[in-house]
Amino acid sequence: LVKEDETPLLGKVYQYRGINLENQKKYDDTIAAYKKSRDYYLQANPAQAAQRLLDIGNIYRNDFSNYPTALEYYDQAAAELKKLNQSEA
């Protein structure tokens, strides 16, 4: 069981793991790490959770040349960030 105050740290651990895996060109593992990072960030830091969607979108764009899937992730990130900005206003 993960304590609530540990979730942002675990989000960062999986974020860095994803960066490392991307540098090794292990793209499927990279996406899995970013998704896990996002899961940890969802409650603790929603803006970072949205950023992971951008990271995943970039993998689809840059490494898989899968532009439609990349756009889906970008659109989801934009929607989440807009929602966050509205709730902060």
PDB file of N, CA and C in Angstrom:
ATOM      1  N   LEU A   1       0.848  -1.187   0.000  1.00  0.00           N
ATOM      2  CA  LEU A   1       0.000   0.000   0.000  1.00  0.00           C
ATOM      3  C   LEU A   1       0.887   1.243   0.000  1.00  0.00           C
ATOM      4  N   VAL A   2       0.586   2.176  -0.892  1.00  0.00           N
ATOM      5  CA  VAL A   2       1.382   3.390  -1.032  1.00  0.00           C
ATOM      6  C   VAL A   2       0.737   4.498  -0.210  1.00  0.00           C
ATOM      7  N   LYS A   3       1.554   5.166   0.588  1.00  0.00           N
ATOM      8  CA  LYS A   3       1.060   6.306   1.351  1.00  0.00           C
ATOM      9  C   LYS A   3       0.856   7.484   0.415  1.00  0.00           C
ATOM     10  N   GLU A   4      -0.128   8.317   0.724  1.00  0.00           N
ATOM     11  CA  GLU A   4      -0.472   9.432  -0.159  1.00  0.00           C
ATOM     12  C   GLU A   4       0.709  10.365  -0.416  1.00  0.00           C
ATOM     13  N   ASP A   5       1.527  10.605   0.595  1.00  0.00           N
ATOM     14  CA  ASP A   5       2.650  11.527   0.415  1.00  0.00           C
ATOM     15  C   ASP A   5       3.792  10.911  -0.399  1.00  0.00           C
ATOM     16  N   GLU A   6       3.727   9.610  -0.685  1.00  0.00           N
ATOM     17  CA  GLU A   6       4.740   8.953  -1.503  1.00  0.00           C
ATOM     18  C   GLU A   6       4.387   8.997  -2.992  1.00  0.00           C
ATOM     19  N   THR A   7       3.143   9.271  -3.315  1.00  0.00           N
ATOM     20  CA  THR A   7       2.727   9.187  -4.720  1.00  0.00           C
ATOM     21  C   THR A   7       3.462  10.152  -5.640  1.00  0.00           C
ATOM     22  N   PRO A   8       3.728  11.425  -5.236  1.00  0.00           N
ATOM     23  CA  PRO A   8       4.476  12.279  -6.159  1.00  0.00           C
ATOM     24  C   PRO A   8       5.895  11.776  -6.405  1.00  0.00           C
ATOM     25  N   LEU A   9       6.519  11.234  -5.365  1.00  0.00           N
ATOM     26  CA  LEU A   9       7.874  10.711  -5.534  1.00  0.00           C
ATOM     27  C   LEU A   9       7.888   9.505  -6.464  1.00  0.00           C
ATOM     28  N   LEU A  10       6.912   8.642  -6.312  1.00  0.00           N
ATOM     29  CA  LEU A  10       6.832   7.476  -7.205  1.00  0.00           C
ATOM     30  C   LEU A  10       6.513   7.908  -8.630  1.00  0.00           C
ATOM     31  N   GLY A  11       5.707   8.941  -8.769  1.00  0.00           N
ATOM     32  CA  GLY A  11       5.449   9.486 -10.101  1.00  0.00           C
ATOM     33  C   GLY A  11       6.734   9.935 -10.764  1.00  0.00           C
ATOM     34  N   LYS A  12       7.585  10.600 -10.007  1.00  0.00           N
ATOM     35  CA  LYS A  12       8.866  11.071 -10.538  1.00  0.00           C
ATOM     36  C   LYS A  12       9.796   9.895 -10.851  1.00  0.00           C
ATOM     37  N   VAL A  13       9.794   8.866 -10.005  1.00  0.00           N
ATOM     38  CA  VAL A  13      10.627   7.686 -10.259  1.00  0.00           C
ATOM     39  C   VAL A  13      10.259   7.063 -11.603  1.00  0.00           C
ATOM     40  N   TYR A  14       8.972   6.870 -11.850  1.00  0.00           N
ATOM     41  CA  TYR A  14       8.559   6.256 -13.113  1.00  0.00           C
ATOM     42  C   TYR A  14       8.741   7.197 -14.294  1.00  0.00           C
ATOM     43  N   GLN A  15       8.666   8.489 -14.053  1.00  0.00           N
ATOM     44  CA  GLN A  15       8.954   9.463 -15.110  1.00  0.00           C
ATOM     45  C   GLN A  15      10.416   9.319 -15.545  1.00  0.00           C
ATOM     46  N   TYR A  16      11.337   9.292 -14.579  1.00  0.00           N
ATOM     47  CA  TYR A  16      12.757   9.137 -14.900  1.00  0.00           C
ATOM     48  C   TYR A  16      13.044   7.772 -15.520  1.00  0.00           C
ATOM     49  N   ARG A  17      12.329   6.770 -15.052  1.00  0.00           N
ATOM     50  CA  ARG A  17      12.468   5.437 -15.641  1.00  0.00           C
ATOM     51  C   ARG A  17      12.090   5.483 -17.120  1.00  0.00           C
ATOM     52  N   GLY A  18      11.001   6.187 -17.413  1.00  0.00           N
ATOM     53  CA  GLY A  18      10.571   6.321 -18.804  1.00  0.00           C
ATOM     54  C   GLY A  18      11.618   7.025 -19.656  1.00  0.00           C
ATOM     55  N   ILE A  19      12.219   8.082 -19.117  1.00  0.00           N
ATOM     56  CA  ILE A  19      13.265   8.796 -19.854  1.00  0.00           C
ATOM     57  C   ILE A  19      14.430   7.860 -20.150  1.00  0.00           C
ATOM     58  N   ASN A  20      14.834   7.093 -19.152  1.00  0.00           N
ATOM     59  CA  ASN A  20      15.935   6.151 -19.333  1.00  0.00           C
ATOM     60  C   ASN A  20      15.598   5.105 -20.398  1.00  0.00           C
ATOM     61  N   LEU A  21      14.406   4.567 -20.319  1.00  0.00           N
ATOM     62  CA  LEU A  21      13.993   3.544 -21.294  1.00  0.00           C
ATOM     63  C   LEU A  21      13.901   4.123 -22.707  1.00  0.00           C
ATOM     64  N   GLU A  22      13.434   5.362 -22.797  1.00  0.00           N
ATOM     65  CA  GLU A  22      13.372   6.000 -24.122  1.00  0.00           C
ATOM     66  C   GLU A  22      14.783   6.137 -24.703  1.00  0.00           C
ATOM     67  N   ASN A  23      15.735   6.514 -23.880  1.00  0.00           N
ATOM     68  CA  ASN A  23      17.114   6.635 -24.348  1.00  0.00           C
ATOM     69  C   ASN A  23      17.677   5.299 -24.826  1.00  0.00           C
ATOM     70  N   GLN A  24      17.126   4.210 -24.291  1.00  0.00           N
ATOM     71  CA  GLN A  24      17.537   2.866 -24.721  1.00  0.00           C
ATOM     72  C   GLN A  24      16.702   2.365 -25.907  1.00  0.00           C
ATOM     73  N   LYS A  25      15.803   3.205 -26.392  1.00  0.00           N
ATOM     74  CA  LYS A  25      14.919   2.879 -27.518  1.00  0.00           C
ATOM     75  C   LYS A  25      13.965   1.718 -27.207  1.00  0.00           C
ATOM     76  N   LYS A  26      13.598   1.599 -25.931  1.00  0.00           N
ATOM     77  CA  LYS A  26      12.623   0.592 -25.494  1.00  0.00           C
ATOM     78  C   LYS A  26      11.275   1.305 -25.351  1.00  0.00           C
ATOM     79  N   TYR A  27      10.666   1.581 -26.486  1.00  0.00           N
ATOM     80  CA  TYR A  27       9.532   2.496 -26.517  1.00  0.00           C
ATOM     81  C   TYR A  27       8.270   1.953 -25.865  1.00  0.00           C
ATOM     82  N   ASP A  28       7.992   0.665 -26.021  1.00  0.00           N
ATOM     83  CA  ASP A  28       6.809   0.108 -25.353  1.00  0.00           C
ATOM     84  C   ASP A  28       6.963   0.180 -23.835  1.00  0.00           C
ATOM     85  N   ASP A  29       8.163  -0.117 -23.354  1.00  0.00           N
ATOM     86  CA  ASP A  29       8.435  -0.016 -21.918  1.00  0.00           C
ATOM     87  C   ASP A  29       8.384   1.443 -21.455  1.00  0.00           C
ATOM     88  N   THR A  30       8.824   2.358 -22.327  1.00  0.00           N
ATOM     89  CA  THR A  30       8.770   3.784 -22.017  1.00  0.00           C
ATOM     90  C   THR A  30       7.329   4.222 -21.789  1.00  0.00           C
ATOM     91  N   ILE A  31       6.456   3.822 -22.695  1.00  0.00           N
ATOM     92  CA  ILE A  31       5.041   4.186 -22.577  1.00  0.00           C
ATOM     93  C   ILE A  31       4.456   3.619 -21.287  1.00  0.00           C
ATOM     94  N   ALA A  32       4.788   2.380 -20.977  1.00  0.00           N
ATOM     95  CA  ALA A  32       4.282   1.768 -19.745  1.00  0.00           C
ATOM     96  C   ALA A  32       4.768   2.538 -18.517  1.00  0.00           C
ATOM     97  N   ALA A  33       6.024   2.970 -18.521  1.00  0.00           N
ATOM     98  CA  ALA A  33       6.564   3.727 -17.382  1.00  0.00           C
ATOM     99  C   ALA A  33       5.871   5.080 -17.266  1.00  0.00           C
ATOM    100  N   TYR A  34       5.650   5.756 -18.386  1.00  0.00           N
ATOM    101  CA  TYR A  34       4.963   7.053 -18.342  1.00  0.00           C
ATOM    102  C   TYR A  34       3.519   6.897 -17.867  1.00  0.00           C
ATOM    103  N   LYS A  35       2.875   5.812 -18.263  1.00  0.00           N
ATOM    104  CA  LYS A  35       1.496   5.580 -17.803  1.00  0.00           C
ATOM    105  C   LYS A  35       1.475   5.330 -16.289  1.00  0.00           C
ATOM    106  N   LYS A  36       2.463   4.589 -15.811  1.00  0.00           N
ATOM    107  CA  LYS A  36       2.525   4.333 -14.366  1.00  0.00           C
ATOM    108  C   LYS A  36       2.828   5.642 -13.622  1.00  0.00           C
ATOM    109  N   SER A  37       3.726   6.445 -14.161  1.00  0.00           N
ATOM    110  CA  SER A  37       4.016   7.752 -13.580  1.00  0.00           C
ATOM    111  C   SER A  37       2.740   8.585 -13.518  1.00  0.00           C
ATOM    112  N   ARG A  38       2.006   8.575 -14.600  1.00  0.00           N
ATOM    113  CA  ARG A  38       0.743   9.322 -14.662  1.00  0.00           C
ATOM    114  C   ARG A  38      -0.230   8.849 -13.580  1.00  0.00           C
ATOM    115  N   ASP A  39      -0.330   7.553 -13.400  1.00  0.00           N
ATOM    116  CA  ASP A  39      -1.228   7.011 -12.370  1.00  0.00           C
ATOM    117  C   ASP A  39      -0.884   7.565 -10.990  1.00  0.00           C
ATOM    118  N   TYR A  40       0.404   7.646 -10.695  1.00  0.00           N
ATOM    119  CA  TYR A  40       0.812   8.173  -9.389  1.00  0.00           C
ATOM    120  C   TYR A  40       0.556   9.680  -9.288  1.00  0.00           C
ATOM    121  N   TYR A  41       0.725  10.377 -10.389  1.00  0.00           N
ATOM    122  CA  TYR A  41       0.546  11.824 -10.369  1.00  0.00           C
ATOM    123  C   TYR A  41      -0.919  12.269 -10.391  1.00  0.00           C
ATOM    124  N   LEU A  42      -1.826  11.421 -10.823  1.00  0.00           N
ATOM    125  CA  LEU A  42      -3.207  11.858 -11.035  1.00  0.00           C
ATOM    126  C   LEU A  42      -3.801  12.588  -9.840  1.00  0.00           C
ATOM    127  N   GLN A  43      -3.636  12.069  -8.648  1.00  0.00           N
ATOM    128  CA  GLN A  43      -4.210  12.724  -7.473  1.00  0.00           C
ATOM    129  C   GLN A  43      -3.272  13.779  -6.899  1.00  0.00           C
ATOM    130  N   ALA A  44      -1.985  13.502  -6.892  1.00  0.00           N
ATOM    131  CA  ALA A  44      -1.031  14.370  -6.208  1.00  0.00           C
ATOM    132  C   ALA A  44      -0.669  15.613  -7.024  1.00  0.00           C
ATOM    133  N   ASN A  45      -0.592  15.470  -8.354  1.00  0.00           N
ATOM    134  CA  ASN A  45      -0.147  16.573  -9.195  1.00  0.00           C
ATOM    135  C   ASN A  45      -0.757  16.407 -10.592  1.00  0.00           C
ATOM    136  N   PRO A  46      -2.014  16.816 -10.767  1.00  0.00           N
ATOM    137  CA  PRO A  46      -2.701  16.609 -12.043  1.00  0.00           C
ATOM    138  C   PRO A  46      -2.002  17.250 -13.244  1.00  0.00           C
ATOM    139  N   ALA A  47      -1.289  18.346 -13.039  1.00  0.00           N
ATOM    140  CA  ALA A  47      -0.571  18.966 -14.154  1.00  0.00           C
ATOM    141  C   ALA A  47       0.551  18.051 -14.645  1.00  0.00           C
ATOM    142  N   GLN A  48       1.242  17.394 -13.716  1.00  0.00           N
ATOM    143  CA  GLN A  48       2.270  16.434 -14.113  1.00  0.00           C
ATOM    144  C   GLN A  48       1.649  15.210 -14.781  1.00  0.00           C
ATOM    145  N   ALA A  49       0.465  14.813 -14.328  1.00  0.00           N
ATOM    146  CA  ALA A  49      -0.238  13.692 -14.963  1.00  0.00           C
ATOM    147  C   ALA A  49      -0.534  14.034 -16.424  1.00  0.00           C
ATOM    148  N   ALA A  50      -0.966  15.261 -16.674  1.00  0.00           N
ATOM    149  CA  ALA A  50      -1.234  15.699 -18.048  1.00  0.00           C
ATOM    150  C   ALA A  50       0.060  15.745 -18.858  1.00  0.00           C
ATOM    151  N   GLN A  51       1.139  16.149 -18.233  1.00  0.00           N
ATOM    152  CA  GLN A  51       2.433  16.193 -18.922  1.00  0.00           C
ATOM    153  C   GLN A  51       2.854  14.809 -19.402  1.00  0.00           C
ATOM    154  N   ARG A  52       2.534  13.775 -18.632  1.00  0.00           N
ATOM    155  CA  ARG A  52       2.881  12.418 -19.069  1.00  0.00           C
ATOM    156  C   ARG A  52       2.145  12.068 -20.360  1.00  0.00           C
ATOM    157  N   LEU A  53       0.924  12.600 -20.549  1.00  0.00           N
ATOM    158  CA  LEU A  53       0.218  12.370 -21.809  1.00  0.00           C
ATOM    159  C   LEU A  53       0.993  12.977 -22.974  1.00  0.00           C
ATOM    160  N   LEU A  54       1.575  14.149 -22.740  1.00  0.00           N
ATOM    161  CA  LEU A  54       2.407  14.764 -23.783  1.00  0.00           C
ATOM    162  C   LEU A  54       3.635  13.905 -24.067  1.00  0.00           C
ATOM    163  N   ASP A  55       4.243  13.367 -23.015  1.00  0.00           N
ATOM    164  CA  ASP A  55       5.406  12.497 -23.198  1.00  0.00           C
ATOM    165  C   ASP A  55       5.048  11.265 -24.022  1.00  0.00           C
ATOM    166  N   ILE A  56       3.912  10.666 -23.710  1.00  0.00           N
ATOM    167  CA  ILE A  56       3.473   9.482 -24.460  1.00  0.00           C
ATOM    168  C   ILE A  56       3.180   9.859 -25.912  1.00  0.00           C
ATOM    169  N   GLY A  57       2.505  10.984 -26.088  1.00  0.00           N
ATOM    170  CA  GLY A  57       2.236  11.461 -27.452  1.00  0.00           C
ATOM    171  C   GLY A  57       3.517  11.651 -28.243  1.00  0.00           C
ATOM    172  N   ASN A  58       4.541  12.171 -27.585  1.00  0.00           N
ATOM    173  CA  ASN A  58       5.819  12.376 -28.275  1.00  0.00           C
ATOM    174  C   ASN A  58       6.466  11.065 -28.701  1.00  0.00           C
ATOM    175  N   ILE A  59       6.303  10.023 -27.895  1.00  0.00           N
ATOM    176  CA  ILE A  59       6.826   8.707 -28.293  1.00  0.00           C
ATOM    177  C   ILE A  59       6.118   8.241 -29.566  1.00  0.00           C
ATOM    178  N   TYR A  60       4.794   8.367 -29.578  1.00  0.00           N
ATOM    179  CA  TYR A  60       4.053   7.951 -30.772  1.00  0.00           C
ATOM    180  C   TYR A  60       4.439   8.787 -31.990  1.00  0.00           C
ATOM    181  N   ARG A  61       4.674  10.075 -31.786  1.00  0.00           N
ATOM    182  CA  ARG A  61       5.031  10.946 -32.906  1.00  0.00           C
ATOM    183  C   ARG A  61       6.459  10.700 -33.361  1.00  0.00           C
ATOM    184  N   ASN A  62       7.411  10.790 -32.438  1.00  0.00           N
ATOM    185  CA  ASN A  62       8.827  10.776 -32.812  1.00  0.00           C
ATOM    186  C   ASN A  62       9.367   9.391 -33.125  1.00  0.00           C
ATOM    187  N   ASP A  63       8.909   8.390 -32.394  1.00  0.00           N
ATOM    188  CA  ASP A  63       9.533   7.074 -32.488  1.00  0.00           C
ATOM    189  C   ASP A  63       8.714   6.061 -33.273  1.00  0.00           C
ATOM    190  N   PHE A  64       7.396   6.214 -33.276  1.00  0.00           N
ATOM    191  CA  PHE A  64       6.543   5.289 -34.017  1.00  0.00           C
ATOM    192  C   PHE A  64       5.960   5.918 -35.275  1.00  0.00           C
ATOM    193  N   SER A  65       6.144   7.230 -35.451  1.00  0.00           N
ATOM    194  CA  SER A  65       5.531   7.972 -36.566  1.00  0.00           C
ATOM    195  C   SER A  65       4.034   7.697 -36.652  1.00  0.00           C
ATOM    196  N   ASN A  66       3.411   7.534 -35.494  1.00  0.00           N
ATOM    197  CA  ASN A  66       1.974   7.287 -35.408  1.00  0.00           C
ATOM    198  C   ASN A  66       1.317   8.606 -35.003  1.00  0.00           C
ATOM    199  N   TYR A  67       1.084   9.443 -36.007  1.00  0.00           N
ATOM    200  CA  TYR A  67       0.603  10.795 -35.754  1.00  0.00           C
ATOM    201  C   TYR A  67      -0.828  10.851 -35.230  1.00  0.00           C
ATOM    202  N   PRO A  68      -1.734  10.005 -35.713  1.00  0.00           N
ATOM    203  CA  PRO A  68      -3.099  10.058 -35.162  1.00  0.00           C
ATOM    204  C   PRO A  68      -3.140   9.732 -33.659  1.00  0.00           C
ATOM    205  N   THR A  69      -2.390   8.726 -33.238  1.00  0.00           N
ATOM    206  CA  THR A  69      -2.372   8.378 -31.813  1.00  0.00           C
ATOM    207  C   THR A  69      -1.706   9.494 -31.013  1.00  0.00           C
ATOM    208  N   ALA A  70      -0.645  10.075 -31.549  1.00  0.00           N
ATOM    209  CA  ALA A  70       0.009  11.198 -30.870  1.00  0.00           C
ATOM    210  C   ALA A  70      -0.982  12.331 -30.663  1.00  0.00           C
ATOM    211  N   LEU A  71      -1.755  12.648 -31.677  1.00  0.00           N
ATOM    212  CA  LEU A  71      -2.737  13.726 -31.564  1.00  0.00           C
ATOM    213  C   LEU A  71      -3.794  13.416 -30.508  1.00  0.00           C
ATOM    214  N   GLU A  72      -4.184  12.159 -30.388  1.00  0.00           N
ATOM    215  CA  GLU A  72      -5.154  11.781 -29.352  1.00  0.00           C
ATOM    216  C   GLU A  72      -4.595  12.087 -27.958  1.00  0.00           C
ATOM    217  N   TYR A  73      -3.327  11.746 -27.743  1.00  0.00           N
ATOM    218  CA  TYR A  73      -2.710  12.030 -26.439  1.00  0.00           C
ATOM    219  C   TYR A  73      -2.573  13.531 -26.212  1.00  0.00           C
ATOM    220  N   TYR A  74      -2.200  14.271 -27.246  1.00  0.00           N
ATOM    221  CA  TYR A  74      -2.077  15.727 -27.107  1.00  0.00           C
ATOM    222  C   TYR A  74      -3.435  16.353 -26.786  1.00  0.00           C
ATOM    223  N   ASP A  75      -4.471  15.876 -27.469  1.00  0.00           N
ATOM    224  CA  ASP A  75      -5.811  16.424 -27.220  1.00  0.00           C
ATOM    225  C   ASP A  75      -6.272  16.129 -25.798  1.00  0.00           C
ATOM    226  N   GLN A  76      -5.987  14.923 -25.325  1.00  0.00           N
ATOM    227  CA  GLN A  76      -6.373  14.559 -23.950  1.00  0.00           C
ATOM    228  C   GLN A  76      -5.614  15.429 -22.945  1.00  0.00           C
ATOM    229  N   ALA A  77      -4.325  15.657 -23.205  1.00  0.00           N
ATOM    230  CA  ALA A  77      -3.532  16.514 -22.312  1.00  0.00           C
ATOM    231  C   ALA A  77      -4.086  17.935 -22.307  1.00  0.00           C
ATOM    232  N   ALA A  78      -4.413  18.456 -23.478  1.00  0.00           N
ATOM    233  CA  ALA A  78      -4.950  19.812 -23.568  1.00  0.00           C
ATOM    234  C   ALA A  78      -6.260  19.935 -22.797  1.00  0.00           C
ATOM    235  N   ALA A  79      -7.118  18.936 -22.927  1.00  0.00           N
ATOM    236  CA  ALA A  79      -8.400  18.969 -22.217  1.00  0.00           C
ATOM    237  C   ALA A  79      -8.183  18.959 -20.703  1.00  0.00           C
ATOM    238  N   GLU A  80      -7.261  18.132 -20.239  1.00  0.00           N
ATOM    239  CA  GLU A  80      -6.988  18.064 -18.801  1.00  0.00           C
ATOM    240  C   GLU A  80      -6.384  19.370 -18.288  1.00  0.00           C
ATOM    241  N   LEU A  81      -5.480  19.954 -19.054  1.00  0.00           N
ATOM    242  CA  LEU A  81      -4.855  21.208 -18.622  1.00  0.00           C
ATOM    243  C   LEU A  81      -5.859  22.357 -18.617  1.00  0.00           C
ATOM    244  N   LYS A  82      -6.737  22.389 -19.609  1.00  0.00           N
ATOM    245  CA  LYS A  82      -7.786  23.416 -19.626  1.00  0.00           C
ATOM    246  C   LYS A  82      -8.695  23.281 -18.412  1.00  0.00           C
ATOM    247  N   LYS A  83      -9.051  22.046 -18.087  1.00  0.00           N
ATOM    248  CA  LYS A  83      -9.905  21.791 -16.924  1.00  0.00           C
ATOM    249  C   LYS A  83      -9.210  22.249 -15.645  1.00  0.00           C
ATOM    250  N   LEU A  84      -7.911  21.979 -15.536  1.00  0.00           N
ATOM    251  CA  LEU A  84      -7.162  22.416 -14.352  1.00  0.00           C
ATOM    252  C   LEU A  84      -7.139  23.945 -14.252  1.00  0.00           C
ATOM    253  N   ASN A  85      -6.937  24.603 -15.353  1.00  0.00           N
ATOM    254  CA  ASN A  85      -6.892  26.067 -15.346  1.00  0.00           C
ATOM    255  C   ASN A  85      -8.244  26.658 -14.954  1.00  0.00           C
ATOM    256  N   GLN A  86      -9.320  26.016 -15.353  1.00  0.00           N
ATOM    257  CA  GLN A  86     -10.650  26.502 -14.988  1.00  0.00           C
ATOM    258  C   GLN A  86     -10.899  26.318 -13.502  1.00  0.00           C
ATOM    259  N   SER A  87     -10.444  25.214 -12.938  1.00  0.00           N
ATOM    260  CA  SER A  87     -10.689  24.953 -11.521  1.00  0.00           C
ATOM    261  C   SER A  87      -9.835  25.861 -10.636  1.00  0.00           C
ATOM    262  N   GLU A  88      -8.700  26.339 -11.171  1.00  0.00           N
ATOM    263  CA  GLU A  88      -7.838  27.242 -10.396  1.00  0.00           C
ATOM    264  C   GLU A  88      -8.313  28.684 -10.468  1.00  0.00           C
ATOM    265  N   ALA A  89      -9.148  29.010 -11.440  1.00  0.00           N
ATOM    266  CA  ALA A  89      -9.586  30.406 -11.629  1.00  0.00           C
ATOM    267  C   ALA A  89     -10.643  30.787 -10.618  1.00  0.00           C
TER     268      ALA A  89
END
